[in-house]
Each structure stands twice: as structure tokens, then as C-alpha cells.
PDB file of C-alpha atoms in Angstrom:
ATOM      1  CA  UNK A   1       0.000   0.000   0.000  1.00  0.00           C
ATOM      2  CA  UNK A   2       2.775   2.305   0.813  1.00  0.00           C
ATOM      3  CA  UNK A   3       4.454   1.659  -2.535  1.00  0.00           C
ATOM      4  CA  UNK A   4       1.563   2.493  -4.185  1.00  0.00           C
ATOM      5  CA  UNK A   5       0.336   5.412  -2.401  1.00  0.00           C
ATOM      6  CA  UNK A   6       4.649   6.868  -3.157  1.00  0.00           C
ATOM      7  CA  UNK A   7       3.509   6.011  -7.053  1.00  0.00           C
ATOM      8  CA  UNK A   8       0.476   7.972  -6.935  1.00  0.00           C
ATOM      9  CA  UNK A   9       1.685  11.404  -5.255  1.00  0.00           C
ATOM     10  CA  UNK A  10       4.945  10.873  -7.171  1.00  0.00           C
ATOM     11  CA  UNK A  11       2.440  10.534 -11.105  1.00  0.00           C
ATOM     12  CA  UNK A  12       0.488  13.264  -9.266  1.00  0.00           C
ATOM     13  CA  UNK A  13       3.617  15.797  -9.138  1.00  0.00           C
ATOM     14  CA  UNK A  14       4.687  14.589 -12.532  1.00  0.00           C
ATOM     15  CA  UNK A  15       1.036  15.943 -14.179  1.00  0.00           C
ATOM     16  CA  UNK A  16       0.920  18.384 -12.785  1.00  0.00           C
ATOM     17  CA  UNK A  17       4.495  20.074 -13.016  1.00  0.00           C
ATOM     18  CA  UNK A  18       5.358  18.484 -16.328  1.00  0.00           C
ATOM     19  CA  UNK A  19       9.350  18.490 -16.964  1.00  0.00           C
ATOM     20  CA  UNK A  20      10.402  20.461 -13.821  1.00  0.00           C
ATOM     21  CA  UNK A  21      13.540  20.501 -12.493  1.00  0.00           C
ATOM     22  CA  UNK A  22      13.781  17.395 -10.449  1.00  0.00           C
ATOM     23  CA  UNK A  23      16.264  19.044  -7.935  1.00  0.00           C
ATOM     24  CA  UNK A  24      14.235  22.409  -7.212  1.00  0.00           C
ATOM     25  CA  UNK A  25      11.211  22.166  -9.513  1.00  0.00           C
ATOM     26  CA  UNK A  26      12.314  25.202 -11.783  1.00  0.00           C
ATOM     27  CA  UNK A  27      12.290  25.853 -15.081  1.00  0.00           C
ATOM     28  CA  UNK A  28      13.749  23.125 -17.844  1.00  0.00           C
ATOM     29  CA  UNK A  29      14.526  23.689 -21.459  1.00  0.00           C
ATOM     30  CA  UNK A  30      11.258  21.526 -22.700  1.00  0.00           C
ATOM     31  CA  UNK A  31      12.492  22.211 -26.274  1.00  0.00           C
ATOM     32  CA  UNK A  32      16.025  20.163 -25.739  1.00  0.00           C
ATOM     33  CA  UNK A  33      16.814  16.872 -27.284  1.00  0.00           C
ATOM     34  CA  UNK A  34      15.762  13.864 -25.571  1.00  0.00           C
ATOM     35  CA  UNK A  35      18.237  12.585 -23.087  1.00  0.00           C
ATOM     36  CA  UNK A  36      19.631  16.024 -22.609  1.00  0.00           C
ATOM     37  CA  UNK A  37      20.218  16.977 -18.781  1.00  0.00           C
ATOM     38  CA  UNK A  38      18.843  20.235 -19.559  1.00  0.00           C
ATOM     39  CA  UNK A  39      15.353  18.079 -19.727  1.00  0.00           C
ATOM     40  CA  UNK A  40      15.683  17.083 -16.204  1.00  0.00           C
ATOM     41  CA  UNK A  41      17.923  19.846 -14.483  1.00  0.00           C
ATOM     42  CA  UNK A  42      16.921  23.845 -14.805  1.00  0.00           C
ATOM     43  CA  UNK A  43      20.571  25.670 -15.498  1.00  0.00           C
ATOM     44  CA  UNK A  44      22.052  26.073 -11.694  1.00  0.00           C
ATOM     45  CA  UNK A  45      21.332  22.617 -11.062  1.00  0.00           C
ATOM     46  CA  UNK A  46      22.515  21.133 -14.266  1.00  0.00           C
ATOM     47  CA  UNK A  47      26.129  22.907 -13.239  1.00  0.00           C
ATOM     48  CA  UNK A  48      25.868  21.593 -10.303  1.00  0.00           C
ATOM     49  CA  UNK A  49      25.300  17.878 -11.666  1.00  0.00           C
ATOM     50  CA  UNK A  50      28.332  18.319 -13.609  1.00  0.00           C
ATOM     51  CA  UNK A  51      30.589  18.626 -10.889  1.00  0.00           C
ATOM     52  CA  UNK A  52      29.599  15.097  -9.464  1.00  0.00           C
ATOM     53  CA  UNK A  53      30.686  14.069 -12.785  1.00  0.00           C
ATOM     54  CA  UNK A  54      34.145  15.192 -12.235  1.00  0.00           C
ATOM     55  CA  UNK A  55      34.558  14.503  -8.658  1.00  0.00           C
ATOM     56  CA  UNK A  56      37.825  12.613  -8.223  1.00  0.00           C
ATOM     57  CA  UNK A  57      38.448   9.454  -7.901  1.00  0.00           C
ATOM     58  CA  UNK A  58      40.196   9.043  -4.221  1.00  0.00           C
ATOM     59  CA  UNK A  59      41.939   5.950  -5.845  1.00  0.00           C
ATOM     60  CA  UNK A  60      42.997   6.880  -9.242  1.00  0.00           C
ATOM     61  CA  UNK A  61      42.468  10.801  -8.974  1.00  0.00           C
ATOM     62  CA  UNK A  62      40.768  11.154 -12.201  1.00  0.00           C
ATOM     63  CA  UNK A  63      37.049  12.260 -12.369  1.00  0.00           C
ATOM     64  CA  UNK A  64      34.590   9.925 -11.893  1.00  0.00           C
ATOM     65  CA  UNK A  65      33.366  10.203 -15.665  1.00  0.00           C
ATOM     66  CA  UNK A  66      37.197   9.276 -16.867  1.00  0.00           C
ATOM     67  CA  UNK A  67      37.997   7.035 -14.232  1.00  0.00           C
ATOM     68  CA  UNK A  68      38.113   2.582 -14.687  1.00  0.00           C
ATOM     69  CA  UNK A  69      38.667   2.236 -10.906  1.00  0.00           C
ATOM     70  CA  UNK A  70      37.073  -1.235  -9.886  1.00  0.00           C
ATOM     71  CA  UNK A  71      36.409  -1.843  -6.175  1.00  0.00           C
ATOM     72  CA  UNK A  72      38.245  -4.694  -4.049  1.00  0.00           C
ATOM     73  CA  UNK A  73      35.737  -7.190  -4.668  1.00  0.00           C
ATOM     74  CA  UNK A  74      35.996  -6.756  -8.130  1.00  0.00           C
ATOM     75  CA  UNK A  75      39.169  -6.813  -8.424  1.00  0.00           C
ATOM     76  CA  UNK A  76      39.689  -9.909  -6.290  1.00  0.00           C
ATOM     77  CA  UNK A  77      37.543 -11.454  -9.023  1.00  0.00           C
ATOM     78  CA  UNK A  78      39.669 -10.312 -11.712  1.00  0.00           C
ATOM     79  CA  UNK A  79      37.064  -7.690 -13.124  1.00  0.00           C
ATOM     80  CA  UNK A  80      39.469  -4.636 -12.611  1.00  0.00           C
ATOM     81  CA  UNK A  81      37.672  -1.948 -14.474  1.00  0.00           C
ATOM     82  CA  UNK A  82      34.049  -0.793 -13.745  1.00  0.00           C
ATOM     83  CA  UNK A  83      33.166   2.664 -16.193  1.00  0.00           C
ATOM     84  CA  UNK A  84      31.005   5.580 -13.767  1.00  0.00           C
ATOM     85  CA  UNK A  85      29.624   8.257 -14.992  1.00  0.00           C
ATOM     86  CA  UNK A  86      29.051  10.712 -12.070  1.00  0.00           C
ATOM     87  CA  UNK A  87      29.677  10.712  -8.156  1.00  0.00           C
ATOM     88  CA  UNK A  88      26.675   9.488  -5.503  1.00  0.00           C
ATOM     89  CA  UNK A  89      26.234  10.445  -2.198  1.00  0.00           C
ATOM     90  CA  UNK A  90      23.062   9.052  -0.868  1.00  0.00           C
ATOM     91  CA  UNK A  91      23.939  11.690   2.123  1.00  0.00           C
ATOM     92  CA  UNK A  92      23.673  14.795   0.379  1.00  0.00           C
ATOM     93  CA  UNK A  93      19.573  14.153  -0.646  1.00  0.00           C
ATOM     94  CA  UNK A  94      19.557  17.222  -2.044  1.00  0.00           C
ATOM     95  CA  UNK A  95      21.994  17.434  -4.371  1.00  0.00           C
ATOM     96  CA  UNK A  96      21.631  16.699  -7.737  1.00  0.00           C
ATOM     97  CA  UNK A  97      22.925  13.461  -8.548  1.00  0.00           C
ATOM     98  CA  UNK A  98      21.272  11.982  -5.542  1.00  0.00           C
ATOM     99  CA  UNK A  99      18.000  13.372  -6.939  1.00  0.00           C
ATOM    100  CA  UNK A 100      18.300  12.210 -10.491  1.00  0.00           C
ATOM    101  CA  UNK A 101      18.984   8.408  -8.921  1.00  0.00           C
ATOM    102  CA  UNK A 102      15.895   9.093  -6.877  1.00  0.00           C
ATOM    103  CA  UNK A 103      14.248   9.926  -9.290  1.00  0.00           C
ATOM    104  CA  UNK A 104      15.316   6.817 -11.588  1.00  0.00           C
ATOM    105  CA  UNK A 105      14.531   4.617  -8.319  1.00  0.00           C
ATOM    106  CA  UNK A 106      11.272   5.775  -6.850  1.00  0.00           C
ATOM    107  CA  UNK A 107       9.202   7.074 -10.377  1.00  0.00           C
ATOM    108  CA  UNK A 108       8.712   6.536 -13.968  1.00  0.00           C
ATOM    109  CA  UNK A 109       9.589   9.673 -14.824  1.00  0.00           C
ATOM    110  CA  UNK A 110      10.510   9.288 -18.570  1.00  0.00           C
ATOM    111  CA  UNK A 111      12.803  12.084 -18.736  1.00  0.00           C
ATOM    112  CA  UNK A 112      15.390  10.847 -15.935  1.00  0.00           C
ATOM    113  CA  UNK A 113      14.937   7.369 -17.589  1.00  0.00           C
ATOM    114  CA  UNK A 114      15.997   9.035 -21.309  1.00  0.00           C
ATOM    115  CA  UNK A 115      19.042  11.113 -19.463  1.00  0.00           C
ATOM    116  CA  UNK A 116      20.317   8.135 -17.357  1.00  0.00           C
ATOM    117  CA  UNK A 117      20.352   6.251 -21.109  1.00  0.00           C
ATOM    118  CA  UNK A 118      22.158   8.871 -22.607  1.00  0.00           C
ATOM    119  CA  UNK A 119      25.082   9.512 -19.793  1.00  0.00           C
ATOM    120  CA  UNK A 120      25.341   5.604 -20.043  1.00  0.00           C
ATOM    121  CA  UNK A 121      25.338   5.264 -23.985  1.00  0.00           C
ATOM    122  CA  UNK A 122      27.823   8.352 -24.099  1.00  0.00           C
ATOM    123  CA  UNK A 123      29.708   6.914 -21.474  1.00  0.00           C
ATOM    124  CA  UNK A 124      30.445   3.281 -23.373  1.00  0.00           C
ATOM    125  CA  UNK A 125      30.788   4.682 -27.223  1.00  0.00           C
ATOM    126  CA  UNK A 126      33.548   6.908 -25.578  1.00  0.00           C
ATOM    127  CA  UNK A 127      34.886   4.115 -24.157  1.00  0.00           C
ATOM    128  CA  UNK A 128      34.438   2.236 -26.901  1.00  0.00           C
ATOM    129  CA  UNK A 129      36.344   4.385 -29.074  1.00  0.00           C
ATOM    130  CA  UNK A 130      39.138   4.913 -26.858  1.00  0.00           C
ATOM    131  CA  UNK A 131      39.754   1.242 -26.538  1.00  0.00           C
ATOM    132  CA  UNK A 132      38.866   0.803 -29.925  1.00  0.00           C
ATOM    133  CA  UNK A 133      35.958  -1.937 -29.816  1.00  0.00           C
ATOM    134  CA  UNK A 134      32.176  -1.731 -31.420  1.00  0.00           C
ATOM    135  CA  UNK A 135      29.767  -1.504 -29.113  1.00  0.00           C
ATOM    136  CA  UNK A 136      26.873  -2.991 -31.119  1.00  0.00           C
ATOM    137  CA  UNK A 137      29.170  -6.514 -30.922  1.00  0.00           C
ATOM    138  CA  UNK A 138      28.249  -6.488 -27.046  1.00  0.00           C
ATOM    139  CA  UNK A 139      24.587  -7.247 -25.638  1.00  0.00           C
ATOM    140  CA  UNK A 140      23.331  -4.962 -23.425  1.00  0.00           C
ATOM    141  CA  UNK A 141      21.967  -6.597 -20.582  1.00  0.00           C
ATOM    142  CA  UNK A 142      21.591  -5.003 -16.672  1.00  0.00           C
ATOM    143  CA  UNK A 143      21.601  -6.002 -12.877  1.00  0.00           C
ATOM    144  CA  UNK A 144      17.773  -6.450 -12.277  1.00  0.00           C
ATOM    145  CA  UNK A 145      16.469  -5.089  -8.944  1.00  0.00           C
ATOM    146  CA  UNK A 146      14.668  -7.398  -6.416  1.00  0.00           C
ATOM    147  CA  UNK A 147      10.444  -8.140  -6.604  1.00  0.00           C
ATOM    148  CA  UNK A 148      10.214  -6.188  -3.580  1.00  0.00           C
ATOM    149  CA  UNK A 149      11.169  -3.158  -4.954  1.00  0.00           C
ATOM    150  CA  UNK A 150       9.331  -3.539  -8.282  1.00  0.00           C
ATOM    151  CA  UNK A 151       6.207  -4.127  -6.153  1.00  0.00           C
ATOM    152  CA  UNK A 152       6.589  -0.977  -4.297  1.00  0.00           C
ATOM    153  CA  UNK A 153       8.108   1.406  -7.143  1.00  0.00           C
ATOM    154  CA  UNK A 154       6.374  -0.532  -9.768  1.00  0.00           C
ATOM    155  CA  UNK A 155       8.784  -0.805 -12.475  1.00  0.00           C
ATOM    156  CA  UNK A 156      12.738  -2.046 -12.805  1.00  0.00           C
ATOM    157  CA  UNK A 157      14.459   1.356 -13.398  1.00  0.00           C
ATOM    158  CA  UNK A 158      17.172  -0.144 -15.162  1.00  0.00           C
ATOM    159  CA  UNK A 159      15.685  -2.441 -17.394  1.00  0.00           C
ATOM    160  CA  UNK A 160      14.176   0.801 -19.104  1.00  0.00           C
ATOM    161  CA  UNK A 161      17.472   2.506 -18.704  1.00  0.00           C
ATOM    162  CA  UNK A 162      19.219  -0.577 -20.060  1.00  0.00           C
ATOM    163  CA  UNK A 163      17.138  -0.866 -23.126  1.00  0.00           C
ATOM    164  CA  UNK A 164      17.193   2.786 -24.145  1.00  0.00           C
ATOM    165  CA  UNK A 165      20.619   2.855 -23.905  1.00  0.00           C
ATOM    166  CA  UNK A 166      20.896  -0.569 -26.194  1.00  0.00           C
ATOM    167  CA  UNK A 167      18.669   1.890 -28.795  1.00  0.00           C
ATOM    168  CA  UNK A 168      21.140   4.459 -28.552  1.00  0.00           C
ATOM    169  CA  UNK A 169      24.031   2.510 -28.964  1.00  0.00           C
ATOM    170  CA  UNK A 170      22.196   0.466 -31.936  1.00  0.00           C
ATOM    171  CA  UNK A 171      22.995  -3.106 -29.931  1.00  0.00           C
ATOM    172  CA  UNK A 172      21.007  -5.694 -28.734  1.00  0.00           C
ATOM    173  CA  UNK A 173      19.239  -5.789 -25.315  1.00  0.00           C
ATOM    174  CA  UNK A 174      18.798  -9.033 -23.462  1.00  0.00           C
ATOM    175  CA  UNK A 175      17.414  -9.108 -20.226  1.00  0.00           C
ATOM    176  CA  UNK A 176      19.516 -11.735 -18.510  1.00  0.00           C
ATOM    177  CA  UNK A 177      19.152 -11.931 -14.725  1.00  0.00           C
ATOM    178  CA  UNK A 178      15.972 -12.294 -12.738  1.00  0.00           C
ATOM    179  CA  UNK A 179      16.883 -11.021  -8.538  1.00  0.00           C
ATOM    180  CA  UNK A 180      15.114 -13.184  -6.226  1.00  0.00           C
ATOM    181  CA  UNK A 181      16.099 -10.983  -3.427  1.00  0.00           C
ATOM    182  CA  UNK A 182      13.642 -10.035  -0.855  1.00  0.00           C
ATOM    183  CA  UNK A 183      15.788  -7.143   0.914  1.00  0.00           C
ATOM    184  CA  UNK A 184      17.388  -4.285  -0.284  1.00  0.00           C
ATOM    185  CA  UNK A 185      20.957  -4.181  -0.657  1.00  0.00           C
ATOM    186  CA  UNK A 186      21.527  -0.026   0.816  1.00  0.00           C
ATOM    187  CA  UNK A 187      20.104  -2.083   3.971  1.00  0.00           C
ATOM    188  CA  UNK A 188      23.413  -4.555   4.192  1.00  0.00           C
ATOM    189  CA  UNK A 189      26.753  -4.834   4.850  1.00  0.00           C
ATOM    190  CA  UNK A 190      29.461  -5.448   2.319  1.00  0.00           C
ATOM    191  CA  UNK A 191      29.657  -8.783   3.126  1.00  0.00           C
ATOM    192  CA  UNK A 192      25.706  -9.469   3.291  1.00  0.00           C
ATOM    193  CA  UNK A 193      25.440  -7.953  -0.473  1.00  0.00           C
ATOM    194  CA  UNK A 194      27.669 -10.234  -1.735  1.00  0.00           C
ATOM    195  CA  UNK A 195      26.289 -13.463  -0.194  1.00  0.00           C
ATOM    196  CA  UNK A 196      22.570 -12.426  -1.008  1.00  0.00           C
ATOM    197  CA  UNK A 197      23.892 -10.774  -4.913  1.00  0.00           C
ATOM    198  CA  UNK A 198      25.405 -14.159  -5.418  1.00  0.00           C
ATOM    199  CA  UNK A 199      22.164 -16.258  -4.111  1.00  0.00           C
ATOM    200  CA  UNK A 200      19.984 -13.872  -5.662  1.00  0.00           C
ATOM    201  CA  UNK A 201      20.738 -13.129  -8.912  1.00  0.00           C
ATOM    202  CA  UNK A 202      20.187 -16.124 -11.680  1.00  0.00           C
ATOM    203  CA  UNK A 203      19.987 -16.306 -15.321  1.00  0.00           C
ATOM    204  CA  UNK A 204      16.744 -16.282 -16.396  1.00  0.00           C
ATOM    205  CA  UNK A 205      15.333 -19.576 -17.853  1.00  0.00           C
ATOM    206  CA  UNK A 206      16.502 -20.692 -21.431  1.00  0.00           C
ATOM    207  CA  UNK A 207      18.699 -17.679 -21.431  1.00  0.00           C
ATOM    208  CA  UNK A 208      22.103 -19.664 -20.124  1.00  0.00           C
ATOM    209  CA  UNK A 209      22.692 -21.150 -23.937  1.00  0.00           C
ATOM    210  CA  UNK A 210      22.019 -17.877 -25.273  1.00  0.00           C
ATOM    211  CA  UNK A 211      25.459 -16.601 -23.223  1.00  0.00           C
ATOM    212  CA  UNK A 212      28.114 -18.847 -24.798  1.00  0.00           C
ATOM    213  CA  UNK A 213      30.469 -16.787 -27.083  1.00  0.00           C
ATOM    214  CA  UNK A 214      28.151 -13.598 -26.277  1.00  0.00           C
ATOM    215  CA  UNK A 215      29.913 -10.335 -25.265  1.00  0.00           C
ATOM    216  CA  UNK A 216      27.953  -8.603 -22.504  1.00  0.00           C
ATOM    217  CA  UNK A 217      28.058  -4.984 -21.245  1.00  0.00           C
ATOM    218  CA  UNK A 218      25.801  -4.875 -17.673  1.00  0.00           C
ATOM    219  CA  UNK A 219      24.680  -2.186 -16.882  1.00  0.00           C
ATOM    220  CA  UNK A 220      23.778  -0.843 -13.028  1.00  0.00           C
ATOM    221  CA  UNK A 221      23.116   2.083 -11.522  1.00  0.00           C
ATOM    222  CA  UNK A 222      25.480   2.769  -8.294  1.00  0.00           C
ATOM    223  CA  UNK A 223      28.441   0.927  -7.810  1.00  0.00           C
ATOM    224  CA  UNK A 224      29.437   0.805  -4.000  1.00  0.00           C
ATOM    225  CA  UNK A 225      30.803  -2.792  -3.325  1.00  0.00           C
ATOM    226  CA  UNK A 226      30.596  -4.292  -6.857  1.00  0.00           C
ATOM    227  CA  UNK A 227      28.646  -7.046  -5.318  1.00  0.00           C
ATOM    228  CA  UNK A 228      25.100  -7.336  -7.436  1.00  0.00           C
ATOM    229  CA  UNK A 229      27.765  -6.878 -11.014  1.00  0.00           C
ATOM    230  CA  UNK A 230      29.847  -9.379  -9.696  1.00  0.00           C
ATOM    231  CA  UNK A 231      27.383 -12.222  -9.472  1.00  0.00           C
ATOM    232  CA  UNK A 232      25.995 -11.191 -12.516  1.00  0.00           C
ATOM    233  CA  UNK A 233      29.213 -11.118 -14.156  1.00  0.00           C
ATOM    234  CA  UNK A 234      29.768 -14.613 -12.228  1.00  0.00           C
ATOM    235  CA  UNK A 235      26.949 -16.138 -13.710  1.00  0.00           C
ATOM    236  CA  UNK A 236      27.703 -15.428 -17.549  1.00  0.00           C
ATOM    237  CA  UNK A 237      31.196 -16.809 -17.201  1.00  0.00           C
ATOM    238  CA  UNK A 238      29.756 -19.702 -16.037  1.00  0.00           C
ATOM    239  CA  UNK A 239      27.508 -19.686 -18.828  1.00  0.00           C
ATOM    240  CA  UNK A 240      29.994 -19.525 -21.090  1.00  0.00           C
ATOM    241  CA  UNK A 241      30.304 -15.666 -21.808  1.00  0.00           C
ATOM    242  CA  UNK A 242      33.148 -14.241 -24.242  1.00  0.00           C
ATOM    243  CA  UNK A 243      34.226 -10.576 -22.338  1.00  0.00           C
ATOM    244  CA  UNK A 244      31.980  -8.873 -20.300  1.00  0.00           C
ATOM    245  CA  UNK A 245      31.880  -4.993 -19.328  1.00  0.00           C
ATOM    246  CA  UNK A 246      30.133  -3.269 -16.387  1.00  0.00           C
ATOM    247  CA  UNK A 247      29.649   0.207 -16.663  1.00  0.00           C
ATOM    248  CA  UNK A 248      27.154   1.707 -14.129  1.00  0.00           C
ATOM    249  CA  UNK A 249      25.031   5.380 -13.944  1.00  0.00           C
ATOM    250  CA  UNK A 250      27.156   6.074 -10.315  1.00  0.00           C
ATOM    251  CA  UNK A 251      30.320   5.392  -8.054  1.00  0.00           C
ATOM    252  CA  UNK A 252      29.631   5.647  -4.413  1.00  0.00           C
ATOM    253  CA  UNK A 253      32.815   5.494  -3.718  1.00  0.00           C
ATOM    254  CA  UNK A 254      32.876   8.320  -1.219  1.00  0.00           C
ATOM    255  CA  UNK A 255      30.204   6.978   0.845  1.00  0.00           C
ATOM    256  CA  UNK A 256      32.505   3.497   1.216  1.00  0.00           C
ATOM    257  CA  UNK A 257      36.022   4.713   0.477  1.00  0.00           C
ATOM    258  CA  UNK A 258      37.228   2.077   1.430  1.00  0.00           C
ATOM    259  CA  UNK A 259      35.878  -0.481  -1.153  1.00  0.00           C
ATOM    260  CA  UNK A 260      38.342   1.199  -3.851  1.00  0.00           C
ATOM    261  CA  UNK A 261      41.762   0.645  -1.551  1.00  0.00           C
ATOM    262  CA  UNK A 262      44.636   1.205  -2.902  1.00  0.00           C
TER     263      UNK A 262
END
């Protein structure tokens, strides 16, 4: 009930101030391309954004948006890079990064949805170029979140995000994983998220032969201990995966510092 009462004020809001800014509810540039932040964010707060996408690394010192920085579990699996695109700090509510990943989490606010798609698409084809792969030979694919939170927010955030950003990219979208969790994983400790990620998170039925050979790029949207990528990742060696990329709307790096040692 209290899921769906959130949905209702939050459609509500959305009617009735169509295209606001979703940090202070001012004006937005209505007219801009799809995707753009100037959709979402009115002109202070789109400046503002921008600076959470070059806050610095505290491992590699490059901004966030630049930086390949994996976190220890990763790395103790032998992923070593994990792509961000802008800086989360779920204590600074009113900021606006945390917003736009409220907003992502907790409504179906199309415009977030389109601008999280576009930092993410921009995000790989840059990498993409600088490493000097195609993206459209990778499937997109993305760490689902658990039937808890789809019952209360009513929709997987990142499923849309994943498959608009597929679109942009011009590559293939597979949803692989279904998350049998019951709990969220902000509620946890490090070591909690990666013993429910890893019972959790499964490969949908039928979709395990569809993995062998296949490239993957999964896609999530704040990276604090790595855990829910790494059992995804997990799972499609184990299926028989070719490479696999995770690249990932935020680092929370600062809110865990010490998950990116040294």
C-alpha cells in the first residue's frame, strides 16, 4: 500500500508540473533533445550535476566520468575496471545526482529514464572508441532489482534505462538476470550484499545457452561494493560468456572509500 500510495503522489507531481527541475522544480529547457540533462535539471542545477561528474576518484584521482577504478571485490575477481559516470552520495539528498537516482529509483519519470540512457550510452561509445571496440558486438543486458522493490516502485528502473541505452548505442538488449532478493541491498553490509547478490541473482530460464560466445556490457546504476555486477558477471562466465563490461550510472565510492583501496 505504501508503494503504491509513493507512485500515486509521485504521477500526481509529474502531471501536474510536467518536466520540472527534479532538484528544485524550476524551469527546464522543454524544447532540448531527448536525453539532454537540460530536460531534467533547470541551469544552476545542471552545473551543479556536472561537478559530481568530475569529482575525483580518491583511488585513481581522475574524475569519476574518466575514471576505470574497480572496487576490491571486483578486483579480487579479476574484473578490474568498472566505467562511472558521475559521483553518488546518498547523504547529500539534495543534491543533484542523488536526486536524479531518486528519481530513476522511486518514479517513472521518462525524462530521468531518457538522461540516465544517454550519460550511459555516451559513457560506453567513448569508451568504446578509446579502446577501440564496437559496441553494437556487445549485448546490453543489466543487474535487475529485487520483486520487492518492483512491487513498491512498480517498475525495474534499469531495465528501461538498459534498453534505451541498447537503442542508442544500436545493440542488442537481453534481459539476462531475474533477482530473487527479498531485501534491499543499501540495507546490508558489504559482506551481506555479496552473499545475497550471489544467491539472488540467476539467469533467467533458457537464457544460459544464449550466453556462450556472447559479449555482454551490464549495466547498473550505483556501484558501491561491486557485489550485485559481480554475481551477474559470475553467472555469464559460467555460462559460457566471451568478455563482459560493467559500466554503471554512479560510483559511491565516497560513501565506502574504502571499497576502492589502494
Amino acid at each position: 500500500m505504501t508503494g503504491a500510495f509513493f507512485r500515486l503522489l509521485n504521477d500526481v507531481a509529474y502531471y501536474l508540473y510536467p518536466e520540472r527541475c527534479i532538484v528544485c522544480g524550476g524551469e527546464t529547457d522543454r524544447e532540448a533533445p531527448k536525453g539532454s540533462l537540460t530536460r531534467i535539471f533547470c541551469e544552476e542545477c545542471r552545473l551543479e550535476f556536472i561537478e559530481y561528474c568530475r569529482h575525483k576518484c580518491p583511488r585513481c584521482g581522475k574524475p569519476i566520468y574518466e575514471c576505470e577504478c574497480s572496487t576490491k571485490l571486483l578486483r579480487s575477481h579479476g574484473i578490474d575496471s568498472a566505467y562511472k559516470c558521475f559521483h553518488y552520495d546518498k547523504n547529500a539528498r539534495g543534491s543533484a545526482a542523488s536526486r536524479l537516482i531518486f528519481s530513476l529509483k522511486s518514479t517513472e519519470n521518462g525524462a530521468s529514464i531518457d538522461a540516465a540512457a544517454r550519460l550511459l550510452s555516451d559513457r560506453i561509445a567513448r569508451e568504446a572508441m578509446i579502446e577501440g571496440y564496437n559496441a553494437r558486438d556487445f549485448v546490453i543486458t543489466f543487474a535487475p532489482r529485487g520483486g520487492r522493490s518492483i512491487r513498491n516502485y512498480g517498475a525495474d528502473h534499469m531495465r528501461l534505462a538498459a534498453k534505451r541505452t541498447a537503442d542508442n548505442l544500436g545493440a542488442d538488449f537481453v534481459p539476462m538476470f531475474r533477482n530473487t532478493s527479498r531485501g534491499a541491498q543499501k540495507e546490508k553490509s558489504a559482506l551481506e550484499r555479496e552473499a545475497s547478490a550471489s544467491g539472488n541473482i540467476r539467469i533467467c530460464n533458457r537464457r544460459a545457452k544464449y550466453a556462450r560466445g556472447v559479449k555482454f556490457i551490464i549495466l547498473d546504476d550505483v556501484l558501491t561494493t561491486g557485489a550485485t555486477c559481480l554475481s551477474c558477471a559470475e553467472k555469464l562466465r559460467a555460462a559460457g560468456a566471451d568478455e563482459i563490461k560493467i559500466f554503471t550510472l554512479a560510483s559511491a565510492f565516497g560513501e565506502r572509500a574504502n571499497n576502492v583501496g589502494k
